[in-house]
JSON list of C-alpha atoms in Angstrom, two decimals:
[
{"chain": "A", "resi": 1, "resn": "MET", "atom": "CA", "xyz": [0.00, 0.00, 0.00]},
{"chain": "A", "resi": 2, "resn": "LYS", "atom": "CA", "xyz": [2.83, 2.44, 0.86]},
{"chain": "A", "resi": 3, "resn": "LYS", "atom": "CA", "xyz": [4.51, 1.87, -2.50]},
{"chain": "A", "resi": 4, "resn": "ALA", "atom": "CA", "xyz": [1.27, 2.58, -4.39]},
{"chain": "A", "resi": 5, "resn": "ASN", "atom": "CA", "xyz": [0.79, 5.82, -2.43]},
{"chain": "A", "resi": 6, "resn": "PHE", "atom": "CA", "xyz": [4.39, 6.85, -3.15]},
{"chain": "A", "resi": 7, "resn": "ASN", "atom": "CA", "xyz": [3.90, 6.22, -6.89]},
{"chain": "A", "resi": 8, "resn": "ILE", "atom": "CA", "xyz": [0.74, 8.33, -6.91]},
{"chain": "A", "resi": 9, "resn": "ILE", "atom": "CA", "xyz": [2.49, 11.19, -5.10]},
{"chain": "A", "resi": 10, "resn": "PHE", "atom": "CA", "xyz": [5.49, 10.92, -7.45]},
{"chain": "A", "resi": 11, "resn": "ILE", "atom": "CA", "xyz": [3.23, 11.08, -10.53]},
{"chain": "A", "resi": 12, "resn": "VAL", "atom": "CA", "xyz": [1.31, 14.09, -9.16]},
{"chain": "A", "resi": 13, "resn": "LEU", "atom": "CA", "xyz": [4.60, 15.91, -8.47]},
{"chain": "A", "resi": 14, "resn": "LEU", "atom": "CA", "xyz": [5.89, 15.16, -11.97]},
{"chain": "A", "resi": 15, "resn": "PHE", "atom": "CA", "xyz": [2.68, 16.41, -13.59]},
{"chain": "A", "resi": 16, "resn": "SER", "atom": "CA", "xyz": [2.55, 19.55, -11.45]},
{"chain": "A", "resi": 17, "resn": "PHE", "atom": "CA", "xyz": [6.18, 20.32, -12.32]},
{"chain": "A", "resi": 18, "resn": "ALA", "atom": "CA", "xyz": [5.43, 19.84, -16.00]},
{"chain": "A", "resi": 19, "resn": "CYS", "atom": "CA", "xyz": [2.37, 22.08, -15.90]},
{"chain": "A", "resi": 20, "resn": "ASN", "atom": "CA", "xyz": [3.93, 24.86, -13.79]},
{"chain": "A", "resi": 21, "resn": "ASN", "atom": "CA", "xyz": [7.34, 24.94, -15.45]},
{"chain": "A", "resi": 22, "resn": "GLN", "atom": "CA", "xyz": [7.85, 27.97, -17.66]},
{"chain": "A", "resi": 23, "resn": "ILE", "atom": "CA", "xyz": [8.45, 26.65, -21.17]},
{"chain": "A", "resi": 24, "resn": "ASN", "atom": "CA", "xyz": [9.78, 28.79, -24.00]},
{"chain": "A", "resi": 25, "resn": "ASN", "atom": "CA", "xyz": [7.09, 27.90, -26.51]},
{"chain": "A", "resi": 26, "resn": "LYS", "atom": "CA", "xyz": [8.22, 29.72, -29.70]},
{"chain": "A", "resi": 27, "resn": "PHE", "atom": "CA", "xyz": [11.34, 29.50, -31.86]},
{"chain": "A", "resi": 28, "resn": "THR", "atom": "CA", "xyz": [12.02, 31.13, -35.24]},
{"chain": "A", "resi": 29, "resn": "PHE", "atom": "CA", "xyz": [14.69, 30.15, -37.78]},
{"chain": "A", "resi": 30, "resn": "GLU", "atom": "CA", "xyz": [15.60, 31.83, -41.08]},
{"chain": "A", "resi": 31, "resn": "ASN", "atom": "CA", "xyz": [17.53, 30.24, -43.90]},
{"chain": "A", "resi": 32, "resn": "GLY", "atom": "CA", "xyz": [17.65, 33.14, -46.37]},
{"chain": "A", "resi": 33, "resn": "LYS", "atom": "CA", "xyz": [14.56, 32.47, -48.46]},
{"chain": "A", "resi": 34, "resn": "GLU", "atom": "CA", "xyz": [12.04, 31.48, -45.81]},
{"chain": "A", "resi": 35, "resn": "ARG", "atom": "CA", "xyz": [11.30, 31.70, -42.12]},
{"chain": "A", "resi": 36, "resn": "ILE", "atom": "CA", "xyz": [10.30, 28.68, -40.02]},
{"chain": "A", "resi": 37, "resn": "ALA", "atom": "CA", "xyz": [8.28, 29.29, -36.85]},
{"chain": "A", "resi": 38, "resn": "LEU", "atom": "CA", "xyz": [8.05, 26.40, -34.38]},
{"chain": "A", "resi": 39, "resn": "SER", "atom": "CA", "xyz": [5.74, 26.55, -31.40]},
{"chain": "A", "resi": 40, "resn": "LEU", "atom": "CA", "xyz": [4.25, 24.42, -28.66]},
{"chain": "A", "resi": 41, "resn": "GLU", "atom": "CA", "xyz": [0.58, 25.08, -28.04]},
{"chain": "A", "resi": 42, "resn": "LYS", "atom": "CA", "xyz": [-1.19, 23.72, -24.97]},
{"chain": "A", "resi": 43, "resn": "LYS", "atom": "CA", "xyz": [-4.58, 22.24, -25.91]},
{"chain": "A", "resi": 44, "resn": "GLY", "atom": "CA", "xyz": [-5.55, 20.62, -22.59]},
{"chain": "A", "resi": 45, "resn": "ASP", "atom": "CA", "xyz": [-4.11, 19.42, -19.29]},
{"chain": "A", "resi": 46, "resn": "SER", "atom": "CA", "xyz": [-1.76, 16.95, -20.97]},
{"chain": "A", "resi": 47, "resn": "ILE", "atom": "CA", "xyz": [-2.29, 17.66, -24.66]},
{"chain": "A", "resi": 48, "resn": "TYR", "atom": "CA", "xyz": [0.05, 19.82, -26.73]},
{"chain": "A", "resi": 49, "resn": "ASP", "atom": "CA", "xyz": [0.36, 20.56, -30.43]},
{"chain": "A", "resi": 50, "resn": "LEU", "atom": "CA", "xyz": [3.85, 20.92, -31.83]},
{"chain": "A", "resi": 51, "resn": "LYS", "atom": "CA", "xyz": [3.27, 23.40, -34.68]},
{"chain": "A", "resi": 52, "resn": "MET", "atom": "CA", "xyz": [5.36, 24.54, -37.61]},
{"chain": "A", "resi": 53, "resn": "GLU", "atom": "CA", "xyz": [4.64, 27.40, -40.00]},
{"chain": "A", "resi": 54, "resn": "ILE", "atom": "CA", "xyz": [6.80, 28.22, -43.00]},
{"chain": "A", "resi": 55, "resn": "PHE", "atom": "CA", "xyz": [6.72, 31.80, -44.28]},
{"chain": "A", "resi": 56, "resn": "ASP", "atom": "CA", "xyz": [8.08, 33.29, -47.48]},
{"chain": "A", "resi": 57, "resn": "SER", "atom": "CA", "xyz": [8.39, 37.04, -47.12]},
{"chain": "A", "resi": 58, "resn": "ARG", "atom": "CA", "xyz": [5.40, 37.80, -44.82]},
{"chain": "A", "resi": 59, "resn": "LYS", "atom": "CA", "xyz": [2.74, 35.17, -45.39]},
{"chain": "A", "resi": 60, "resn": "ALA", "atom": "CA", "xyz": [2.48, 31.60, -44.20]},
{"chain": "A", "resi": 61, "resn": "VAL", "atom": "CA", "xyz": [2.80, 29.22, -47.14]},
{"chain": "A", "resi": 62, "resn": "PHE", "atom": "CA", "xyz": [2.70, 25.91, -45.28]},
{"chain": "A", "resi": 63, "resn": "SER", "atom": "CA", "xyz": [1.96, 24.55, -41.83]},
{"chain": "A", "resi": 64, "resn": "ASP", "atom": "CA", "xyz": [1.98, 21.21, -40.06]},
{"chain": "A", "resi": 65, "resn": "LYS", "atom": "CA", "xyz": [1.46, 19.95, -36.51]},
{"chain": "A", "resi": 66, "resn": "TRP", "atom": "CA", "xyz": [2.14, 16.90, -34.37]},
{"chain": "A", "resi": 67, "resn": "ARG", "atom": "CA", "xyz": [-0.08, 16.06, -31.40]},
{"chain": "A", "resi": 68, "resn": "LEU", "atom": "CA", "xyz": [1.58, 15.16, -28.09]},
{"chain": "A", "resi": 69, "resn": "ASN", "atom": "CA", "xyz": [-0.77, 13.48, -25.61]},
{"chain": "A", "resi": 70, "resn": "TYR", "atom": "CA", "xyz": [1.60, 13.83, -22.66]},
{"chain": "A", "resi": 71, "resn": "PRO", "atom": "CA", "xyz": [2.63, 16.52, -20.16]},
{"chain": "A", "resi": 72, "resn": "VAL", "atom": "CA", "xyz": [5.57, 18.55, -21.51]},
{"chain": "A", "resi": 73, "resn": "TYR", "atom": "CA", "xyz": [8.35, 19.88, -19.30]},
{"chain": "A", "resi": 74, "resn": "ARG", "atom": "CA", "xyz": [10.86, 21.20, -21.90]},
{"chain": "A", "resi": 75, "resn": "PHE", "atom": "CA", "xyz": [10.80, 22.47, -25.50]},
{"chain": "A", "resi": 76, "resn": "ASP", "atom": "CA", "xyz": [13.96, 23.41, -27.41]},
{"chain": "A", "resi": 77, "resn": "CYS", "atom": "CA", "xyz": [14.95, 23.73, -31.07]},
{"chain": "A", "resi": 78, "resn": "GLU", "atom": "CA", "xyz": [18.34, 23.76, -32.83]},
{"chain": "A", "resi": 79, "resn": "ASP", "atom": "CA", "xyz": [19.92, 22.33, -35.96]},
{"chain": "A", "resi": 80, "resn": "ILE", "atom": "CA", "xyz": [21.57, 19.39, -34.23]},
{"chain": "A", "resi": 81, "resn": "ASN", "atom": "CA", "xyz": [22.42, 17.28, -37.29]},
{"chain": "A", "resi": 82, "resn": "ASN", "atom": "CA", "xyz": [23.71, 20.18, -39.43]},
{"chain": "A", "resi": 83, "resn": "ASP", "atom": "CA", "xyz": [21.24, 19.73, -42.28]},
{"chain": "A", "resi": 84, "resn": "GLY", "atom": "CA", "xyz": [20.16, 23.41, -42.29]},
{"chain": "A", "resi": 85, "resn": "LEU", "atom": "CA", "xyz": [16.80, 22.70, -40.64]},
{"chain": "A", "resi": 86, "resn": "PRO", "atom": "CA", "xyz": [16.07, 22.84, -36.92]},
{"chain": "A", "resi": 87, "resn": "GLU", "atom": "CA", "xyz": [15.34, 19.69, -34.97]},
{"chain": "A", "resi": 88, "resn": "ILE", "atom": "CA", "xyz": [12.77, 19.90, -32.19]},
{"chain": "A", "resi": 89, "resn": "ALA", "atom": "CA", "xyz": [13.52, 18.51, -28.72]},
{"chain": "A", "resi": 90, "resn": "VAL", "atom": "CA", "xyz": [10.53, 17.95, -26.46]},
{"chain": "A", "resi": 91, "resn": "GLY", "atom": "CA", "xyz": [10.68, 16.67, -22.90]},
{"chain": "A", "resi": 92, "resn": "VAL", "atom": "CA", "xyz": [7.57, 14.61, -22.11]},
{"chain": "A", "resi": 93, "resn": "ILE", "atom": "CA", "xyz": [6.40, 12.62, -19.11]},
{"chain": "A", "resi": 94, "resn": "LYS", "atom": "CA", "xyz": [5.06, 9.18, -19.98]},
{"chain": "A", "resi": 95, "resn": "THR", "atom": "CA", "xyz": [5.37, 5.45, -19.62]},
{"chain": "A", "resi": 96, "resn": "THR", "atom": "CA", "xyz": [6.89, 3.22, -22.31]},
{"chain": "A", "resi": 97, "resn": "ARG", "atom": "CA", "xyz": [6.27, -0.29, -23.47]},
{"chain": "A", "resi": 98, "resn": "TYR", "atom": "CA", "xyz": [9.11, -1.58, -21.30]},
{"chain": "A", "resi": 99, "resn": "ASP", "atom": "CA", "xyz": [8.83, 0.87, -18.38]},
{"chain": "A", "resi": 100, "resn": "SER", "atom": "CA", "xyz": [5.42, 1.27, -16.75]},
{"chain": "A", "resi": 101, "resn": "VAL", "atom": "CA", "xyz": [6.54, 4.16, -14.51]},
{"chain": "A", "resi": 102, "resn": "TYR", "atom": "CA", "xyz": [5.77, 7.74, -15.55]},
{"chain": "A", "resi": 103, "resn": "ARG", "atom": "CA", "xyz": [9.18, 9.30, -16.16]},
{"chain": "A", "resi": 104, "resn": "LYS", "atom": "CA", "xyz": [10.68, 12.19, -18.05]},
{"chain": "A", "resi": 105, "resn": "ARG", "atom": "CA", "xyz": [11.64, 11.25, -21.60]},
{"chain": "A", "resi": 106, "resn": "LEU", "atom": "CA", "xyz": [13.31, 13.10, -24.48]},
{"chain": "A", "resi": 107, "resn": "PHE", "atom": "CA", "xyz": [11.67, 13.13, -27.91]},
{"chain": "A", "resi": 108, "resn": "ILE", "atom": "CA", "xyz": [13.40, 14.58, -30.97]},
{"chain": "A", "resi": 109, "resn": "PHE", "atom": "CA", "xyz": [11.46, 15.54, -34.10]},
{"chain": "A", "resi": 110, "resn": "LYS", "atom": "CA", "xyz": [12.73, 16.59, -37.52]},
{"chain": "A", "resi": 111, "resn": "ILE", "atom": "CA", "xyz": [11.31, 18.59, -40.38]},
{"chain": "A", "resi": 112, "resn": "TYR", "atom": "CA", "xyz": [10.90, 16.00, -43.09]},
{"chain": "A", "resi": 113, "resn": "ASP", "atom": "CA", "xyz": [10.94, 17.02, -46.76]},
{"chain": "A", "resi": 114, "resn": "GLY", "atom": "CA", "xyz": [11.03, 20.67, -45.63]},
{"chain": "A", "resi": 115, "resn": "LYS", "atom": "CA", "xyz": [7.33, 20.50, -44.76]},
{"chain": "A", "resi": 116, "resn": "TYR", "atom": "CA", "xyz": [6.34, 17.88, -42.21]},
{"chain": "A", "resi": 117, "resn": "ILE", "atom": "CA", "xyz": [7.06, 17.29, -38.52]},
{"chain": "A", "resi": 118, "resn": "ARG", "atom": "CA", "xyz": [8.10, 13.68, -38.00]},
{"chain": "A", "resi": 119, "resn": "PRO", "atom": "CA", "xyz": [9.76, 11.75, -35.14]},
{"chain": "A", "resi": 120, "resn": "LEU", "atom": "CA", "xyz": [13.52, 11.42, -35.37]},
{"chain": "A", "resi": 121, "resn": "TRP", "atom": "CA", "xyz": [14.03, 9.72, -31.99]},
{"chain": "A", "resi": 122, "resn": "LEU", "atom": "CA", "xyz": [11.47, 8.90, -29.30]},
{"chain": "A", "resi": 123, "resn": "GLY", "atom": "CA", "xyz": [13.84, 8.20, -26.43]},
{"chain": "A", "resi": 124, "resn": "SER", "atom": "CA", "xyz": [12.82, 5.97, -23.61]},
{"chain": "A", "resi": 125, "resn": "ARG", "atom": "CA", "xyz": [15.88, 6.65, -21.45]},
{"chain": "A", "resi": 126, "resn": "VAL", "atom": "CA", "xyz": [19.41, 7.98, -21.10]},
{"chain": "A", "resi": 127, "resn": "GLY", "atom": "CA", "xyz": [22.07, 6.63, -18.70]},
{"chain": "A", "resi": 128, "resn": "TYR", "atom": "CA", "xyz": [20.14, 7.39, -15.48]},
{"chain": "A", "resi": 129, "resn": "PRO", "atom": "CA", "xyz": [16.57, 8.68, -14.95]},
{"chain": "A", "resi": 130, "resn": "LEU", "atom": "CA", "xyz": [16.29, 12.00, -16.80]},
{"chain": "A", "resi": 131, "resn": "ILE", "atom": "CA", "xyz": [15.50, 15.15, -14.81]},
{"chain": "A", "resi": 132, "resn": "ASP", "atom": "CA", "xyz": [16.03, 17.91, -17.40]},
{"chain": "A", "resi": 133, "resn": "PHE", "atom": "CA", "xyz": [17.97, 18.77, -20.57]},
{"chain": "A", "resi": 134, "resn": "ARG", "atom": "CA", "xyz": [19.15, 21.64, -22.76]},
{"chain": "A", "resi": 135, "resn": "ILE", "atom": "CA", "xyz": [20.71, 21.88, -26.20]},
{"chain": "A", "resi": 136, "resn": "VAL", "atom": "CA", "xyz": [24.14, 23.49, -25.84]},
{"chain": "A", "resi": 137, "resn": "GLY", "atom": "CA", "xyz": [27.04, 24.32, -28.14]},
{"chain": "A", "resi": 138, "resn": "GLN", "atom": "CA", "xyz": [27.69, 26.54, -31.12]},
{"chain": "A", "resi": 139, "resn": "GLY", "atom": "CA", "xyz": [27.72, 26.01, -34.88]},
{"chain": "A", "resi": 140, "resn": "SER", "atom": "CA", "xyz": [28.08, 22.37, -35.85]},
{"chain": "A", "resi": 141, "resn": "ASP", "atom": "CA", "xyz": [28.95, 21.31, -32.28]},
{"chain": "A", "resi": 142, "resn": "LYS", "atom": "CA", "xyz": [25.46, 21.00, -30.77]},
{"chain": "A", "resi": 143, "resn": "ARG", "atom": "CA", "xyz": [25.02, 18.64, -27.83]},
{"chain": "A", "resi": 144, "resn": "PHE", "atom": "CA", "xyz": [22.32, 17.61, -25.39]},
{"chain": "A", "resi": 145, "resn": "ARG", "atom": "CA", "xyz": [23.28, 18.40, -21.80]},
{"chain": "A", "resi": 146, "resn": "THR", "atom": "CA", "xyz": [21.24, 16.47, -19.23]},
{"chain": "A", "resi": 147, "resn": "ILE", "atom": "CA", "xyz": [20.65, 16.27, -15.53]},
{"chain": "A", "resi": 148, "resn": "GLU", "atom": "CA", "xyz": [20.15, 12.66, -14.50]},
{"chain": "A", "resi": 149, "resn": "GLN", "atom": "CA", "xyz": [19.47, 11.24, -11.06]},
{"chain": "A", "resi": 150, "resn": "ASN", "atom": "CA", "xyz": [21.95, 8.56, -9.96]},
{"chain": "A", "resi": 151, "resn": "GLY", "atom": "CA", "xyz": [20.86, 8.26, -6.33]},
{"chain": "A", "resi": 152, "resn": "GLU", "atom": "CA", "xyz": [18.37, 9.55, -3.79]},
{"chain": "A", "resi": 153, "resn": "ASN", "atom": "CA", "xyz": [19.94, 13.03, -3.58]},
{"chain": "A", "resi": 154, "resn": "SER", "atom": "CA", "xyz": [22.69, 12.53, -6.14]},
{"chain": "A", "resi": 155, "resn": "PHE", "atom": "CA", "xyz": [22.78, 13.78, -9.70]},
{"chain": "A", "resi": 156, "resn": "VAL", "atom": "CA", "xyz": [25.03, 13.74, -12.76]},
{"chain": "A", "resi": 157, "resn": "VAL", "atom": "CA", "xyz": [25.34, 16.20, -15.61]},
{"chain": "A", "resi": 158, "resn": "ALA", "atom": "CA", "xyz": [26.11, 14.46, -18.88]},
{"chain": "A", "resi": 159, "resn": "GLU", "atom": "CA", "xyz": [26.47, 15.38, -22.54]},
{"chain": "A", "resi": 160, "resn": "TYR", "atom": "CA", "xyz": [25.25, 13.48, -25.60]},
{"chain": "A", "resi": 161, "resn": "ARG", "atom": "CA", "xyz": [25.36, 14.08, -29.34]},
{"chain": "A", "resi": 162, "resn": "TYR", "atom": "CA", "xyz": [22.81, 12.92, -31.84]},
{"chain": "A", "resi": 163, "resn": "GLY", "atom": "CA", "xyz": [24.28, 9.98, -33.77]},
{"chain": "A", "resi": 164, "resn": "SER", "atom": "CA", "xyz": [23.01, 7.91, -36.65]},
{"chain": "A", "resi": 165, "resn": "PHE", "atom": "CA", "xyz": [20.18, 6.67, -34.45]},
{"chain": "A", "resi": 166, "resn": "GLY", "atom": "CA", "xyz": [19.57, 8.29, -31.12]},
{"chain": "A", "resi": 167, "resn": "LEU", "atom": "CA", "xyz": [21.78, 9.87, -28.54]},
{"chain": "A", "resi": 168, "resn": "GLU", "atom": "CA", "xyz": [25.43, 8.89, -28.17]},
{"chain": "A", "resi": 169, "resn": "TRP", "atom": "CA", "xyz": [27.03, 9.50, -24.79]},
{"chain": "A", "resi": 170, "resn": "ILE", "atom": "CA", "xyz": [30.02, 11.89, -24.87]},
{"chain": "A", "resi": 171, "resn": "CYS", "atom": "CA", "xyz": [30.99, 12.46, -21.24]},
{"chain": "A", "resi": 172, "resn": "TYR", "atom": "CA", "xyz": [29.95, 13.27, -17.71]},
{"chain": "A", "resi": 173, "resn": "ILE", "atom": "CA", "xyz": [30.49, 16.93, -16.89]},
{"chain": "A", "resi": 174, "resn": "LYS", "atom": "CA", "xyz": [30.20, 16.16, -13.17]},
{"chain": "A", "resi": 175, "resn": "LYS", "atom": "CA", "xyz": [29.00, 13.16, -11.14]},
{"chain": "A", "resi": 176, "resn": "ASN", "atom": "CA", "xyz": [27.54, 12.70, -7.64]},
{"chain": "A", "resi": 177, "resn": "ILE", "atom": "CA", "xyz": [26.48, 16.31, -7.12]},
{"chain": "A", "resi": 178, "resn": "ASP", "atom": "CA", "xyz": [23.45, 17.97, -5.54]},
{"chain": "A", "resi": 179, "resn": "LYS", "atom": "CA", "xyz": [20.53, 19.20, -7.63]},
{"chain": "A", "resi": 180, "resn": "LYS", "atom": "CA", "xyz": [21.35, 22.92, -7.27]},
{"chain": "A", "resi": 181, "resn": "THR", "atom": "CA", "xyz": [24.89, 22.37, -8.60]},
{"chain": "A", "resi": 182, "resn": "ALA", "atom": "CA", "xyz": [23.52, 20.23, -11.43]},
{"chain": "A", "resi": 183, "resn": "GLU", "atom": "CA", "xyz": [21.07, 22.98, -12.43]},
{"chain": "A", "resi": 184, "resn": "LYS", "atom": "CA", "xyz": [23.89, 25.55, -12.54]},
{"chain": "A", "resi": 185, "resn": "LEU", "atom": "CA", "xyz": [25.95, 23.26, -14.79]},
{"chain": "A", "resi": 186, "resn": "LEU", "atom": "CA", "xyz": [22.94, 22.57, -17.02]},
{"chain": "A", "resi": 187, "resn": "ASN", "atom": "CA", "xyz": [22.45, 26.28, -17.63]},
{"chain": "A", "resi": 188, "resn": "ALA", "atom": "CA", "xyz": [26.16, 27.19, -17.98]},
{"chain": "A", "resi": 189, "resn": "LYS", "atom": "CA", "xyz": [27.21, 28.34, -21.43]}
]
């Protein structure tokens, strides 16, 4: 009975964090001839639309969206595979086929054929349970920096790059640290 109550409390805390967290919900990219606007629009308690609009000069010429039926805790966009188009990183809270516990996950979407939002990687986990992430780096050296929990009050900050399929571990920035230190390292330039 105690374990069931703990799981319920844990899930409520995860959902409340996801709903109360301030998410940057708009990004704009220009490639010379057109402008791409990417946004995350909340449709319900745990329903979001990932939206893309492509503009030439001042009018929208194409749009697409992808429905996310999960709480979202992070939204970030960068050209991580150096193809000239931004990839979309979304942190969601959900179960998976092989993990029945609600946890934070990292999903990466791409702009396919210059017009459509499609999944690139729907990650179920990184090295340890994921707490948060950011895309860091400049130019062609973009990386995912994560906070992961490796013990009750112990965290690691790690970096990954996007490989041919999914995230490839690069290094640990720091291990066995408290959450406040981990958050500072996550947000460091």
